[in-house]
Amino acid sequence: MSKVLLISTGGTITMVREPKSGSLVPADMETFKAFMPELFAGDIRVEIAAFDPLIDSSDIAPDSWTKMAQMVYDHYDEYDGFVILHGTDTMSYSASALSFMLENLGKPVVFTGSQLPVGVLRSDAKENLLTAIEIAAAKDEDGNAIVPEVTIYFEDRLFRANRTTKRNAEHFSAFNSYNYPALAKAGVHITYQPHLVHYSDTRLPLTLHTQYDTNVAVLKLFPGIQQATVRAILHIRGLKAVVLETFGAGNAPTAKWLYRELKSAVDKGIIIVNKTQCSTGSVEMGLYAVSLNLMKAGVLSGYDITTEALLTKMMYLLGELPDQPEKVKQLLQTNLCGEITIE
Ligand code: ASP
């Protein structure tokens, strides 16, 4: 019998309405289990580990990523796969973070949750969770895990975690992977796309990385942005890296002051990576003349990475390699676990 560890952090899937405020709050695992007798009725053995208390994912922080990754690491040999129940709001950040923290992963780690609490009749909780468990346990004819990656399963699709973004606060299909195809689709059958899966070198042991440096920021450009705004961000004390959200193929205003601010930040050792504000497509610095100043200032290309993956990759690399900025820069421009397409 396959064994899956269900790690619950909370999120809407575990929530009930608080009578006084009318707001949704996480219940406890006993209440959740009472709504999900199917968990223990199938032919996959499910065991549960949970955060105490369960939390809304807006309260997730890097120490929560450490807790989740540590739970996977500590129980790695005991289970065929892992499912992490998580609120949808920050799921893409946590799942991206774990994709970097769990190096040489050879088993599935599937994040899922729901848009409606498990106790609501029309909830998407059961379908999401039961399919995620099946995917976490799925093996090919040789007994190898079919998708040994960190992924997100939601509605009817399985995505590589570090390619996802929460795109919808209303519909059941809450996530999308704009720059990489789905790894599986679930209908009557689950159809896997093994040729799209990222396989780690499993001859190497699973390695857990838990060092984070949160001295990072996002600077989103917009027409009319003022020098004082850019300056305030680039002068944050202790700042080490910035996600620069640009227009289209990685373009920015040609104002001289912007060039000067960016160049002086780079000269001080701050790493700046160009990430397009578009959901689909890639940064292509030099395609338009309006991106030449960014290149001249020493801004790096983020290619087609998501903001969620770029931020968590920066935190992870800065934490793991505190005194090696050149190595951090080089790895930010390298595909570590399928998060970026570099032609
Ligand atoms: N606020 C909730 C959370 O992220 C939303 C959800 O789970 O869908 O925990």
CSV table of C-alpha atoms and ligand atoms in Angstrom, one decimal:
chain,number,residue,atom,x,y,z
A,1,MET,CA,0.0,0.0,0.0
A,2,SER,CA,1.4,3.5,-0.9
A,3,LYS,CA,1.8,5.9,1.9
A,4,VAL,CA,1.3,9.7,1.7
A,5,LEU,CA,2.0,12.2,4.4
A,6,LEU,CA,-0.5,15.0,4.5
A,7,ILE,CA,1.0,18.2,6.0
A,8,SER,CA,-1.6,20.8,6.8
A,9,THR,CA,-0.7,24.4,7.3
A,10,GLY,CA,-4.3,25.7,7.1
A,11,GLY,CA,-5.9,27.9,4.5
A,12,THR,CA,-9.6,28.2,3.4
A,13,ILE,CA,-9.8,24.4,2.9
A,14,THR,CA,-9.6,24.0,6.7
A,15,MET,CA,-11.7,27.0,7.6
A,16,VAL,CA,-15.1,27.7,9.3
A,17,ARG,CA,-17.0,30.9,9.6
A,18,GLU,CA,-16.6,32.6,13.0
A,19,PRO,CA,-20.1,33.5,14.1
A,20,LYS,CA,-19.2,36.9,15.8
A,21,SER,CA,-17.2,38.5,13.0
A,22,GLY,CA,-18.6,36.5,10.1
A,23,SER,CA,-15.0,36.0,8.8
A,24,LEU,CA,-13.4,32.7,7.8
A,25,VAL,CA,-10.8,31.4,10.3
A,26,PRO,CA,-8.9,28.1,10.3
A,27,ALA,CA,-10.6,25.3,12.4
A,28,ASP,CA,-8.6,22.4,13.8
A,29,MET,CA,-7.5,19.2,12.1
A,30,GLU,CA,-10.1,17.1,14.0
A,31,THR,CA,-12.9,19.2,12.5
A,32,PHE,CA,-11.3,19.0,9.1
A,33,LYS,CA,-11.0,15.2,9.3
A,34,ALA,CA,-14.6,14.8,10.2
A,35,PHE,CA,-15.5,16.4,6.9
A,36,MET,CA,-13.1,14.2,5.0
A,37,PRO,CA,-13.8,10.5,5.8
A,38,GLU,CA,-12.8,9.7,2.2
A,39,LEU,CA,-9.2,10.4,3.3
A,40,PHE,CA,-9.0,7.1,5.1
A,41,ALA,CA,-11.3,5.0,2.8
A,42,GLY,CA,-9.1,4.7,-0.3
A,43,ASP,CA,-6.2,2.3,-1.1
A,44,ILE,CA,-3.6,4.9,-0.2
A,45,ARG,CA,-2.6,5.1,3.4
A,46,VAL,CA,-2.8,8.8,4.5
A,47,GLU,CA,-1.1,10.0,7.7
A,48,ILE,CA,-1.4,13.6,8.9
A,49,ALA,CA,1.0,16.2,10.4
A,50,ALA,CA,-0.3,19.7,11.0
A,51,PHE,CA,0.8,23.2,12.0
A,52,ASP,CA,-0.6,24.0,15.4
A,53,PRO,CA,-2.4,26.3,15.1
A,54,LEU,CA,-3.4,26.2,11.5
A,55,ILE,CA,-3.0,29.5,9.8
A,56,ASP,CA,-4.3,31.7,7.0
A,57,SER,CA,-1.6,31.8,4.3
A,58,SER,CA,-1.3,35.6,4.6
A,59,ASP,CA,0.6,34.8,7.8
A,60,ILE,CA,3.1,32.5,6.1
A,61,ALA,CA,6.7,33.6,6.4
A,62,PRO,CA,10.1,32.0,5.7
A,63,ASP,CA,10.1,30.2,9.0
A,64,SER,CA,6.9,28.4,7.9
A,65,TRP,CA,8.7,27.3,4.8
A,66,THR,CA,11.4,25.8,7.0
A,67,LYS,CA,8.8,24.0,9.0
A,68,MET,CA,7.2,22.5,5.9
A,69,ALA,CA,10.4,21.5,4.3
A,70,GLN,CA,11.8,20.1,7.5
A,71,MET,CA,8.6,17.9,7.9
A,72,VAL,CA,9.2,16.5,4.4
A,73,TYR,CA,12.9,16.0,5.0
A,74,ASP,CA,12.4,14.3,8.4
A,75,HIS,CA,9.9,11.8,7.0
A,76,TYR,CA,11.3,11.4,3.5
A,77,ASP,CA,12.1,7.7,3.7
A,78,GLU,CA,8.8,6.8,5.3
A,79,TYR,CA,6.4,8.0,2.6
A,80,ASP,CA,6.0,7.6,-1.2
A,81,GLY,CA,4.9,11.3,-1.5
A,82,PHE,CA,3.7,14.4,0.4
A,83,VAL,CA,0.7,16.6,0.1
A,84,ILE,CA,0.8,20.1,1.6
A,85,LEU,CA,-2.5,21.8,2.4
A,86,HIS,CA,-2.0,25.5,2.2
A,87,GLY,CA,-4.1,28.7,1.7
A,88,THR,CA,-4.2,29.8,-1.9
A,89,ASP,CA,-3.1,33.4,-1.3
A,90,THR,CA,0.6,32.7,-0.8
A,91,MET,CA,0.8,29.1,-2.0
A,92,SER,CA,2.9,30.0,-5.0
A,93,TYR,CA,5.5,31.7,-2.8
A,94,SER,CA,5.7,28.7,-0.4
A,95,ALA,CA,5.7,26.1,-3.1
A,96,SER,CA,8.4,28.0,-5.1
A,97,ALA,CA,10.5,28.3,-1.9
A,98,LEU,CA,10.3,24.6,-1.2
A,99,SER,CA,11.4,23.8,-4.8
A,100,PHE,CA,14.7,25.5,-4.0
A,101,MET,CA,15.0,24.2,-0.4
A,102,LEU,CA,14.6,20.5,-1.2
A,103,GLU,CA,17.6,19.8,-3.5
A,104,ASN,CA,17.7,16.5,-5.3
A,105,LEU,CA,14.1,15.8,-4.6
A,106,GLY,CA,13.0,12.3,-5.8
A,107,LYS,CA,9.5,12.2,-4.5
A,108,PRO,CA,6.3,14.2,-5.2
A,109,VAL,CA,5.5,17.2,-2.9
A,110,VAL,CA,2.1,18.4,-4.1
A,111,PHE,CA,0.6,21.6,-2.7
A,112,THR,CA,-3.2,22.0,-2.8
A,113,GLY,CA,-6.0,23.9,-1.0
A,114,SER,CA,-9.5,25.1,-2.0
A,115,GLN,CA,-11.5,28.3,-2.8
A,116,LEU,CA,-14.4,27.2,-0.5
A,117,PRO,CA,-14.0,25.6,2.9
A,118,VAL,CA,-14.3,21.8,3.1
A,119,GLY,CA,-17.6,22.1,5.0
A,120,VAL,CA,-19.4,24.0,2.3
A,121,LEU,CA,-21.5,21.8,0.0
A,122,ARG,CA,-20.2,23.1,-3.3
A,123,SER,CA,-16.6,23.1,-2.0
A,124,ASP,CA,-13.7,22.2,-4.3
A,125,ALA,CA,-11.8,20.8,-1.3
A,126,LYS,CA,-12.5,17.1,-1.8
A,127,GLU,CA,-11.7,16.9,-5.5
A,128,ASN,CA,-8.5,18.9,-5.1
A,129,LEU,CA,-7.2,17.0,-2.0
A,130,LEU,CA,-8.1,13.5,-3.2
A,131,THR,CA,-6.6,14.0,-6.6
A,132,ALA,CA,-3.4,15.5,-5.0
A,133,ILE,CA,-3.1,12.5,-2.9
A,134,GLU,CA,-3.4,10.2,-5.9
A,135,ILE,CA,-0.7,12.2,-7.7
A,136,ALA,CA,1.6,12.1,-4.7
A,137,ALA,CA,1.4,8.3,-4.7
A,138,ALA,CA,1.5,7.8,-8.4
A,139,LYS,CA,4.3,5.5,-9.7
A,140,ASP,CA,5.2,4.2,-13.2
A,141,GLU,CA,5.6,0.5,-14.1
A,142,ASP,CA,9.2,0.5,-12.7
A,143,GLY,CA,8.0,1.8,-9.4
A,144,ASN,CA,9.4,5.3,-9.8
A,145,ALA,CA,7.4,8.4,-8.8
A,146,ILE,CA,5.8,9.9,-11.9
A,147,VAL,CA,6.2,13.6,-10.9
A,148,PRO,CA,9.1,13.8,-8.3
A,149,GLU,CA,8.9,17.6,-8.1
A,150,VAL,CA,7.3,20.3,-6.0
A,151,THR,CA,4.0,21.0,-7.7
A,152,ILE,CA,0.6,22.7,-7.2
A,153,TYR,CA,-2.5,20.7,-8.0
A,154,PHE,CA,-5.7,22.8,-8.4
A,155,GLU,CA,-9.0,22.3,-10.1
A,156,ASP,CA,-7.9,19.9,-12.8
A,157,ARG,CA,-4.3,20.8,-13.4
A,158,LEU,CA,-0.9,19.9,-12.0
A,159,PHE,CA,1.7,22.7,-12.4
A,160,ARG,CA,5.4,23.0,-11.6
A,161,ALA,CA,5.2,25.0,-8.4
A,162,ASN,CA,7.9,27.6,-9.2
A,163,ARG,CA,6.0,28.4,-12.5
A,164,THR,CA,2.7,29.3,-10.8
A,165,THR,CA,0.9,32.5,-9.9
A,166,LYS,CA,-2.4,32.8,-8.1
A,167,ARG,CA,-4.6,34.4,-10.9
A,168,ASN,CA,-8.1,34.2,-9.6
A,169,ALA,CA,-9.7,35.1,-6.2
A,170,GLU,CA,-13.1,33.8,-7.4
A,171,HIS,CA,-13.0,30.9,-9.7
A,172,PHE,CA,-12.0,27.3,-8.8
A,173,SER,CA,-9.1,27.4,-11.2
A,174,ALA,CA,-7.1,29.7,-8.9
A,175,PHE,CA,-3.7,29.1,-10.4
A,176,ASN,CA,-1.9,29.3,-13.7
A,177,SER,CA,1.5,28.5,-15.1
A,178,TYR,CA,1.8,31.1,-17.8
A,179,ASN,CA,5.3,30.2,-19.1
A,180,TYR,CA,5.3,26.4,-18.8
A,181,PRO,CA,2.7,23.8,-19.7
A,182,ALA,CA,0.8,21.7,-17.1
A,183,LEU,CA,2.6,18.5,-16.0
A,184,ALA,CA,-0.8,16.6,-15.8
A,185,LYS,CA,-4.5,17.1,-16.4
A,186,ALA,CA,-7.1,15.4,-14.4
A,187,GLY,CA,-10.4,14.3,-16.0
A,188,VAL,CA,-11.8,10.8,-15.8
A,189,HIS,CA,-8.2,9.8,-15.9
A,190,ILE,CA,-5.1,11.7,-14.8
A,191,THR,CA,-3.0,12.3,-17.9
A,192,TYR,CA,0.7,12.9,-17.1
A,193,GLN,CA,3.2,14.6,-19.3
A,194,PRO,CA,6.5,12.9,-18.2
A,195,HIS,CA,8.5,14.6,-20.9
A,196,LEU,CA,7.8,18.0,-19.2
A,197,VAL,CA,8.9,16.8,-15.7
A,198,HIS,CA,12.1,18.1,-14.1
A,199,TYR,CA,14.0,15.0,-12.8
A,200,SER,CA,16.7,15.7,-10.1
A,201,ASP,CA,19.8,13.5,-9.9
A,202,THR,CA,18.5,11.1,-7.3
A,203,ARG,CA,21.8,9.4,-6.9
A,204,LEU,CA,22.5,12.4,-4.8
A,205,PRO,CA,20.9,12.5,-1.3
A,206,LEU,CA,18.0,14.9,-0.6
A,207,THR,CA,19.6,18.0,0.8
A,208,LEU,CA,17.6,20.5,2.9
A,209,HIS,CA,18.5,24.2,2.7
A,210,THR,CA,16.9,26.4,5.3
A,211,GLN,CA,18.9,29.7,5.3
A,212,TYR,CA,17.0,32.7,4.1
A,213,ASP,CA,17.9,36.4,3.7
A,214,THR,CA,14.8,38.6,3.4
A,215,ASN,CA,16.7,41.8,2.6
A,216,VAL,CA,14.9,41.9,-0.8
A,217,ALA,CA,12.3,44.2,-2.3
A,218,VAL,CA,10.0,44.6,-5.3
A,219,LEU,CA,10.1,47.8,-7.3
A,220,LYS,CA,7.3,48.1,-9.7
A,221,LEU,CA,7.7,50.7,-12.4
A,222,PHE,CA,4.7,52.7,-13.7
A,223,PRO,CA,4.4,55.8,-16.0
A,224,GLY,CA,4.9,58.8,-13.7
A,225,ILE,CA,7.0,57.0,-11.1
A,226,GLN,CA,9.0,59.5,-9.1
A,227,GLN,CA,12.7,59.6,-8.4
A,228,ALA,CA,11.9,59.8,-4.6
A,229,THR,CA,10.0,56.5,-4.8
A,230,VAL,CA,12.7,54.6,-6.6
A,231,ARG,CA,15.3,56.2,-4.3
A,232,ALA,CA,13.4,55.3,-1.1
A,233,ILE,CA,13.4,51.6,-2.1
A,234,LEU,CA,16.9,51.4,-3.4
A,235,HIS,CA,18.2,53.1,-0.2
A,236,ILE,CA,16.5,50.7,2.2
A,237,ARG,CA,19.1,49.9,4.8
A,238,GLY,CA,20.6,46.4,4.4
A,239,LEU,CA,18.9,45.9,1.0
A,240,LYS,CA,20.7,43.1,-1.0
A,241,ALA,CA,18.5,42.3,-4.0
A,242,VAL,CA,15.6,43.9,-5.9
A,243,VAL,CA,13.0,42.5,-8.3
A,244,LEU,CA,12.5,45.3,-10.9
A,245,GLU,CA,9.1,44.9,-12.5
A,246,THR,CA,9.3,46.4,-15.9
A,247,PHE,CA,7.1,46.9,-18.9
A,248,GLY,CA,6.7,44.4,-21.8
A,249,ALA,CA,9.9,42.7,-22.8
A,250,GLY,CA,11.8,44.3,-19.9
A,251,ASN,CA,11.6,48.0,-20.8
A,252,ALA,CA,11.8,51.1,-18.6
A,253,PRO,CA,11.6,54.9,-18.9
A,254,THR,CA,14.8,56.4,-20.3
A,255,ALA,CA,14.9,59.2,-17.7
A,256,LYS,CA,18.6,59.9,-16.8
A,257,TRP,CA,17.8,59.9,-13.1
A,258,LEU,CA,16.4,56.3,-13.3
A,259,TYR,CA,19.6,55.1,-14.9
A,260,ARG,CA,21.7,56.9,-12.3
A,261,GLU,CA,19.7,55.5,-9.3
A,262,LEU,CA,19.9,51.9,-10.7
A,263,LYS,CA,23.6,52.2,-11.6
A,264,SER,CA,24.5,53.6,-8.1
A,265,ALA,CA,22.6,50.8,-6.4
A,266,VAL,CA,24.3,48.1,-8.5
A,267,ASP,CA,27.7,49.8,-7.9
A,268,LYS,CA,26.9,49.5,-4.1
A,269,GLY,CA,26.5,45.8,-4.6
A,270,ILE,CA,22.7,45.6,-4.8
A,271,ILE,CA,21.6,42.9,-7.2
A,272,ILE,CA,18.8,44.0,-9.5
A,273,VAL,CA,16.9,41.6,-11.7
A,274,ASN,CA,14.6,42.6,-14.5
A,275,LYS,CA,11.2,40.8,-14.4
A,276,THR,CA,8.4,41.8,-16.8
A,277,GLN,CA,5.0,42.9,-15.5
A,278,CYS,CA,3.4,40.7,-18.2
A,279,SER,CA,2.3,37.2,-17.0
A,280,THR,CA,3.4,35.5,-20.2
A,281,GLY,CA,6.6,35.9,-22.1
A,282,SER,CA,10.2,36.7,-21.3
A,283,VAL,CA,12.5,39.7,-20.6
A,284,GLU,CA,14.6,40.4,-23.7
A,285,MET,CA,16.9,43.3,-22.8
A,286,GLY,CA,18.3,45.1,-25.8
A,287,LEU,CA,15.3,44.3,-28.0
A,288,TYR,CA,14.0,47.8,-27.5
A,289,ALA,CA,16.3,50.8,-27.1
A,290,VAL,CA,14.4,51.6,-23.9
A,291,SER,CA,16.0,48.7,-22.1
A,292,LEU,CA,19.6,49.5,-23.0
A,293,ASN,CA,20.1,51.7,-20.0
A,294,LEU,CA,19.1,48.8,-17.7
A,295,MET,CA,21.8,46.7,-19.3
A,296,LYS,CA,24.3,49.6,-19.0
A,297,ALA,CA,23.4,50.0,-15.3
A,298,GLY,CA,24.2,46.3,-14.6
A,299,VAL,CA,20.6,45.0,-14.2
A,300,LEU,CA,20.3,41.3,-14.8
A,301,SER,CA,17.7,39.5,-16.9
A,302,GLY,CA,15.0,37.5,-15.1
A,303,TYR,CA,14.0,35.8,-18.4
A,304,ASP,CA,10.5,34.3,-17.9
A,305,ILE,CA,10.6,33.7,-14.2
A,306,THR,CA,7.6,34.6,-11.9
A,307,THR,CA,7.9,37.2,-9.2
A,308,GLU,CA,7.1,34.5,-6.6
A,309,ALA,CA,10.0,32.3,-7.8
A,310,LEU,CA,12.4,35.1,-8.3
A,311,LEU,CA,11.8,36.6,-4.8
A,312,THR,CA,12.1,33.2,-3.1
A,313,LYS,CA,15.2,32.2,-5.2
A,314,MET,CA,16.9,35.5,-4.1
A,315,MET,CA,16.1,34.9,-0.4
A,316,TYR,CA,17.4,31.4,-0.7
A,317,LEU,CA,20.6,32.2,-2.6
A,318,LEU,CA,21.4,35.2,-0.4
A,319,GLY,CA,20.8,33.1,2.7
A,320,GLU,CA,22.9,30.1,1.5
A,321,LEU,CA,25.7,32.1,-0.1
A,322,PRO,CA,26.0,35.2,2.2
A,323,ASP,CA,29.5,36.2,1.1
A,324,GLN,CA,29.4,35.3,-2.5
A,325,PRO,CA,27.4,37.9,-4.5
A,326,GLU,CA,29.0,37.0,-7.8
A,327,LYS,CA,27.9,33.4,-7.3
A,328,VAL,CA,24.4,34.6,-6.3
A,329,LYS,CA,24.2,36.6,-9.5
A,330,GLN,CA,25.4,33.7,-11.6
A,331,LEU,CA,22.8,31.3,-10.1
A,332,LEU,CA,20.0,33.8,-10.5
A,333,GLN,CA,20.8,33.5,-14.2
A,334,THR,CA,20.9,29.7,-14.1
A,335,ASN,CA,18.0,27.3,-14.2
A,336,LEU,CA,18.2,25.4,-10.9
A,337,CYS,CA,15.0,23.3,-10.9
A,338,GLY,CA,12.9,24.3,-13.9
A,339,GLU,CA,12.0,27.8,-12.8
A,340,ILE,CA,13.4,29.7,-15.8
A,341,THR,CA,13.7,29.2,-19.5
A,342,ILE,CA,17.1,30.2,-20.8
A,343,GLU,CA,17.4,29.6,-24.6
B,1,ASP,N1,-7.0,33.6,2.8
B,1,ASP,C1,-6.9,32.2,2.4
B,1,ASP,C2,-5.5,31.7,2.6
B,1,ASP,O1,-4.7,32.0,1.8
B,1,ASP,C3,-7.4,32.0,1.0
B,1,ASP,C4,-7.4,30.6,0.5
B,1,ASP,O2,-7.0,29.6,1.1
B,1,ASP,O3,-8.0,30.4,-0.6
B,1,ASP,O4,-5.2,31.1,3.6
